[in-house]
Tab-separated table of C-alpha atoms in Angstrom:
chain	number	residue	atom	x	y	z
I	1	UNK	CA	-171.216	-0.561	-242.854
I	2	UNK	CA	-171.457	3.206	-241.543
I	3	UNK	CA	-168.599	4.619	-239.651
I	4	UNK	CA	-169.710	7.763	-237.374
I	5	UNK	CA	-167.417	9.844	-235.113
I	6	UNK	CA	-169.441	12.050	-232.538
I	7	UNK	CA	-167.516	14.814	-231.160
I	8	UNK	CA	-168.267	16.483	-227.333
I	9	UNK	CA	-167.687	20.128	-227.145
I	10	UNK	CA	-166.475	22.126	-223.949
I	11	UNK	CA	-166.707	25.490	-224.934
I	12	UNK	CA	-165.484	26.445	-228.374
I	13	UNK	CA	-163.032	22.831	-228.131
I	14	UNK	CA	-163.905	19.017	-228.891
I	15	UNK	CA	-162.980	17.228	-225.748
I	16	UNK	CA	-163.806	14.333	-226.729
I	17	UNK	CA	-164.348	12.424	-230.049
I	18	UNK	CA	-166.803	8.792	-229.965
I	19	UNK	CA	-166.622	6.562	-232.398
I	20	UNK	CA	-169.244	4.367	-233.947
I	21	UNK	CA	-169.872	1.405	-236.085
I	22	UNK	CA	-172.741	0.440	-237.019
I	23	UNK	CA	-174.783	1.574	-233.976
I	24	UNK	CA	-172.324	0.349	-231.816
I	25	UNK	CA	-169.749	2.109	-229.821
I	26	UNK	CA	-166.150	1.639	-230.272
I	27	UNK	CA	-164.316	3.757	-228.180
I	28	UNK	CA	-163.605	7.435	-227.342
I	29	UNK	CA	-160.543	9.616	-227.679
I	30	UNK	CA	-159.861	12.064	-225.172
I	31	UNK	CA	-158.443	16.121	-226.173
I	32	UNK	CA	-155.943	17.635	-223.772
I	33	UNK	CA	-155.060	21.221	-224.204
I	34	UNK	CA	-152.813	23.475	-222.808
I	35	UNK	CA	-154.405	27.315	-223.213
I	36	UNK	CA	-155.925	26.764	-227.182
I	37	UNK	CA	-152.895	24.483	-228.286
I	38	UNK	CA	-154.055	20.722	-228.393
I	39	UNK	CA	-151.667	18.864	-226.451
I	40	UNK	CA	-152.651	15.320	-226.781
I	41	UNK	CA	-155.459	12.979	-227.744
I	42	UNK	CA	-155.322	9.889	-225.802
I	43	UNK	CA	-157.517	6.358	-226.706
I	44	UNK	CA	-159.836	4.781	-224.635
I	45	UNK	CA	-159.665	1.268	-225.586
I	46	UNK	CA	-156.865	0.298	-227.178
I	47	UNK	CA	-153.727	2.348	-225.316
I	48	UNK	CA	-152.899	4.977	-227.930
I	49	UNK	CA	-151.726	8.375	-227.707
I	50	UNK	CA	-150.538	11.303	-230.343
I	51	UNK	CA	-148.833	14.443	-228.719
I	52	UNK	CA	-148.217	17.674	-229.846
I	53	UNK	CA	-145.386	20.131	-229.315
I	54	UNK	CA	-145.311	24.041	-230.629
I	55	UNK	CA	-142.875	27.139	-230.542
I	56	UNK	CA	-144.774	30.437	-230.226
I	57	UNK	CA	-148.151	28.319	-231.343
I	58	UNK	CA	-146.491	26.441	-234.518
I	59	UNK	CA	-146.570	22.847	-234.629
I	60	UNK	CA	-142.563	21.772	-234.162
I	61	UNK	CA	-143.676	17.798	-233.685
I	62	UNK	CA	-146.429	14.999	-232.873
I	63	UNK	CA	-145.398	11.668	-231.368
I	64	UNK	CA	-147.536	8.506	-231.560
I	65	UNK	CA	-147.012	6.319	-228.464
I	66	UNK	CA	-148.618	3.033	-227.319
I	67	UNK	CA	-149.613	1.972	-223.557
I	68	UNK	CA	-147.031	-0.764	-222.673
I	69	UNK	CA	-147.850	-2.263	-218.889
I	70	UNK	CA	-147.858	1.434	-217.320
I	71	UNK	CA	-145.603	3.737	-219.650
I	72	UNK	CA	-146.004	5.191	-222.910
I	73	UNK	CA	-143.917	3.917	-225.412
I	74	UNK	CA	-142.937	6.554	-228.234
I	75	UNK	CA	-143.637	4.446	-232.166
I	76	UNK	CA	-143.295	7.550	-234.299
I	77	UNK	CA	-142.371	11.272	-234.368
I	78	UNK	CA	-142.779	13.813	-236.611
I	79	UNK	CA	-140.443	17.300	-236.880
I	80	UNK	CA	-141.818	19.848	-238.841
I	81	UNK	CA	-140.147	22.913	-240.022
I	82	UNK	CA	-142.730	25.637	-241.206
I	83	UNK	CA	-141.869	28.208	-243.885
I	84	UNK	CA	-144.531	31.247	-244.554
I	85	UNK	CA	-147.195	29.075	-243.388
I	86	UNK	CA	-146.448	25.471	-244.644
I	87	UNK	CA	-144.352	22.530	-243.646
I	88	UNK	CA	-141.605	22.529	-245.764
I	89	UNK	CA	-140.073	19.421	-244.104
I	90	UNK	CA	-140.666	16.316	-242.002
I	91	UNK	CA	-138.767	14.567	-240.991
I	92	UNK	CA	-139.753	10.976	-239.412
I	93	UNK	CA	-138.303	9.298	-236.706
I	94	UNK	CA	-139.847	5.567	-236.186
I	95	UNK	CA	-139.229	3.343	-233.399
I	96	UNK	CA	-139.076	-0.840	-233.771
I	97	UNK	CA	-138.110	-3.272	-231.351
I	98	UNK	CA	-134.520	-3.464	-232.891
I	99	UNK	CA	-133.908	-0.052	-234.009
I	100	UNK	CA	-134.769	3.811	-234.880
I	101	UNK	CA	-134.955	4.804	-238.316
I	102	UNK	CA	-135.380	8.266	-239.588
I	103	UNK	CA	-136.158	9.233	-242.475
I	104	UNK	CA	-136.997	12.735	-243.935
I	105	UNK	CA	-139.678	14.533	-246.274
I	106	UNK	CA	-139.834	17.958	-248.224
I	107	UNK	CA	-142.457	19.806	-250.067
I	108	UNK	CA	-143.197	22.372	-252.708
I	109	UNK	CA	-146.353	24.130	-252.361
I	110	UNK	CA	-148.781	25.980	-254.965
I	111	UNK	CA	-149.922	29.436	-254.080
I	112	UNK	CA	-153.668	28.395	-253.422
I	113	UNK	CA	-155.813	27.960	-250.355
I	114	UNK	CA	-155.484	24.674	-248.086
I	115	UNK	CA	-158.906	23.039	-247.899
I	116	UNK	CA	-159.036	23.591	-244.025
I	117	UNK	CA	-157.255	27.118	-243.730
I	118	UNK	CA	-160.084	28.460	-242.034
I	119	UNK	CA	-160.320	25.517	-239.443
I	120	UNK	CA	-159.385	26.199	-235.870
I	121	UNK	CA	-155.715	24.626	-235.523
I	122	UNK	CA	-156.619	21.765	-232.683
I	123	UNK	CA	-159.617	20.707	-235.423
I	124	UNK	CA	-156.557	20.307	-237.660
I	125	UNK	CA	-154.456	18.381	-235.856
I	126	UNK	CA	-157.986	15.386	-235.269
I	127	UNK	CA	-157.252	15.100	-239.300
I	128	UNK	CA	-154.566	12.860	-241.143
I	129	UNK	CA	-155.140	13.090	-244.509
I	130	UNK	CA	-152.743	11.920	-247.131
I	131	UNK	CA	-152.995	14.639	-249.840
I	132	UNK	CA	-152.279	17.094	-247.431
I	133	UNK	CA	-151.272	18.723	-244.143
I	134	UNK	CA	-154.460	20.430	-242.713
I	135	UNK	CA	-151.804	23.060	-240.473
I	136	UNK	CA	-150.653	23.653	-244.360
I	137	UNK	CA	-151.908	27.492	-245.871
I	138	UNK	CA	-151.121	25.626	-249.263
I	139	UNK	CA	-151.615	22.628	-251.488
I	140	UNK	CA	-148.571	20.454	-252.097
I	141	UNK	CA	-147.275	20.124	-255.434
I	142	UNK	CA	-144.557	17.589	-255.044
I	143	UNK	CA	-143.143	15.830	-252.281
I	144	UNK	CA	-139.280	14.133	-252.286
I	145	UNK	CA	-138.423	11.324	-249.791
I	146	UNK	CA	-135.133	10.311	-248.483
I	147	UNK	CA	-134.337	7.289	-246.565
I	148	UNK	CA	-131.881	9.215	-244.376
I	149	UNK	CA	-131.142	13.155	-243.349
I	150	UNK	CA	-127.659	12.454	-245.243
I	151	UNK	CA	-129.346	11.594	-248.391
I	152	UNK	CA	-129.064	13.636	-251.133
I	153	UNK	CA	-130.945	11.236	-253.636
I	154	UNK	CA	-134.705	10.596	-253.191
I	155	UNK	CA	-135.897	7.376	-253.035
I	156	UNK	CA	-139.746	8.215	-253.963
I	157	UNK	CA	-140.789	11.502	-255.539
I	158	UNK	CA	-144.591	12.188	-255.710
I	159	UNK	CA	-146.681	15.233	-257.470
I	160	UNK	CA	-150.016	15.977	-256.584
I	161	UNK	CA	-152.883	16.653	-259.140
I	162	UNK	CA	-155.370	19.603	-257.685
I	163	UNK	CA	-158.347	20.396	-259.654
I	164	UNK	CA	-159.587	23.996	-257.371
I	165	UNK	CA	-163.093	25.934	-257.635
I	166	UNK	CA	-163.559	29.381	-258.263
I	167	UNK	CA	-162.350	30.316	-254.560
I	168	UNK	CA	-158.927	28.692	-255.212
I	169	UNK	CA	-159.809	25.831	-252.462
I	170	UNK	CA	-158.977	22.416	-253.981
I	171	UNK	CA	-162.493	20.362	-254.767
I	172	UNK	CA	-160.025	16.907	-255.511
I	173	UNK	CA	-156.577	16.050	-254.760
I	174	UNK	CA	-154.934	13.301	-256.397
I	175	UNK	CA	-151.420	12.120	-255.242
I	176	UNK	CA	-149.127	9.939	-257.957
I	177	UNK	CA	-145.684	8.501	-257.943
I	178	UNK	CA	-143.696	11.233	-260.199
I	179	UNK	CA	-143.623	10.363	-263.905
I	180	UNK	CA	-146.536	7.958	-263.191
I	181	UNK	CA	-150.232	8.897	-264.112
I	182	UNK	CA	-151.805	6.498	-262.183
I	183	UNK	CA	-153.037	8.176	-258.432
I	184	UNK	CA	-152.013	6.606	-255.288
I	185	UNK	CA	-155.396	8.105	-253.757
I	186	UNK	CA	-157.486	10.682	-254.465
I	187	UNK	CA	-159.462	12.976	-251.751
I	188	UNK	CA	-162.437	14.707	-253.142
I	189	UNK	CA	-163.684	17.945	-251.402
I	190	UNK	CA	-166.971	19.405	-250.897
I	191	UNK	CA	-167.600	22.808	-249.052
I	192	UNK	CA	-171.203	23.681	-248.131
């Protein structure tokens, strides 16, 4: 099975990102900016749509909506709050049929490069990658979750394993439940 994702430039921007599966074509997603902030990137096929939100050009929040008849129906969002150049907390806001839960995040950081520093910020936002936050400058080193904002007690704690190369970039990332040596995943990194 081979995966592909084509992406269609305007300029310096992707507008437009296809995706392929084995020679045949899934579907497209569609880049909407606003000056050189992405905005949104909206499906094609199947009625999905993340938005973006910033304060002078930092990331406050993405939503992730479905298509439902006509409207947009908000699923997710994300608040971020950004401290010298990382996210130091998230916290989540989820959407079911009954009920909104939120539930929050926060992160230590190491003083080393993020693997996609040098990326242009809307090529950032494409990316969801566990091990880390591509808007990040640094590598996470531990992460605490709390199944409310009152919580003062985490209810998962996770520390992340970085092996980096000589440039301080991280060339594997491996993310474990705290006190556990077994990874949850593991992202390995190559640079050419």
């Amino acid at each position: 099975m081979t995966n592909k994702v084509d992406f269609v430039y305007e300029g310096d921007k992707i507008v437009r990102s296809n995706s392929i599966n084995n020679n045949v074509f899934l579907g497209y997603d569609t880049m909407v900016y606003e000056g050189n902030n992405l905005i949104s990137v909206i499906g094609s096929n199947n009625g999905q749509r993340f938005d973006f939100a910033y304060n002078n050009d930092i990331l406050t929040s993405n939503t992730y909506s479905i298509k439902d008849g006509n409207n947009w129906t908000q699923i997710n969002k994300n608040v971020y709050t950004f401290l010298n150049g990382n996210a130091v907390q998230k916290i989540k806001y989820a959407t079911s049929p009954t009920r909104i839960t939120v539930s929050k995040s926060t992160f230590l950081f190491d003083s080393k490069n993020n693997p996609m520093r040098d990326m242009p910020t809307y090529i950032k936002l494409i990316f969801n990658i566990e091990e880390f936050l591509p808007l990040n400058l640094n590598n996470f080193i531990s992460q605490e979750s709390f199944d409310s904002l009152e919580a003062t007690i985490p209810s998962k704690e996770y520390e992340y394993d970085i092996i980096y190369n000589n440039k301080d970039f991280p060339i594997q990332i491996s993310k474990r439940l705290k006190g556990s040596t077994d990874p949850i995943s593991k992202t390995v990194i190559e640079y050419l």
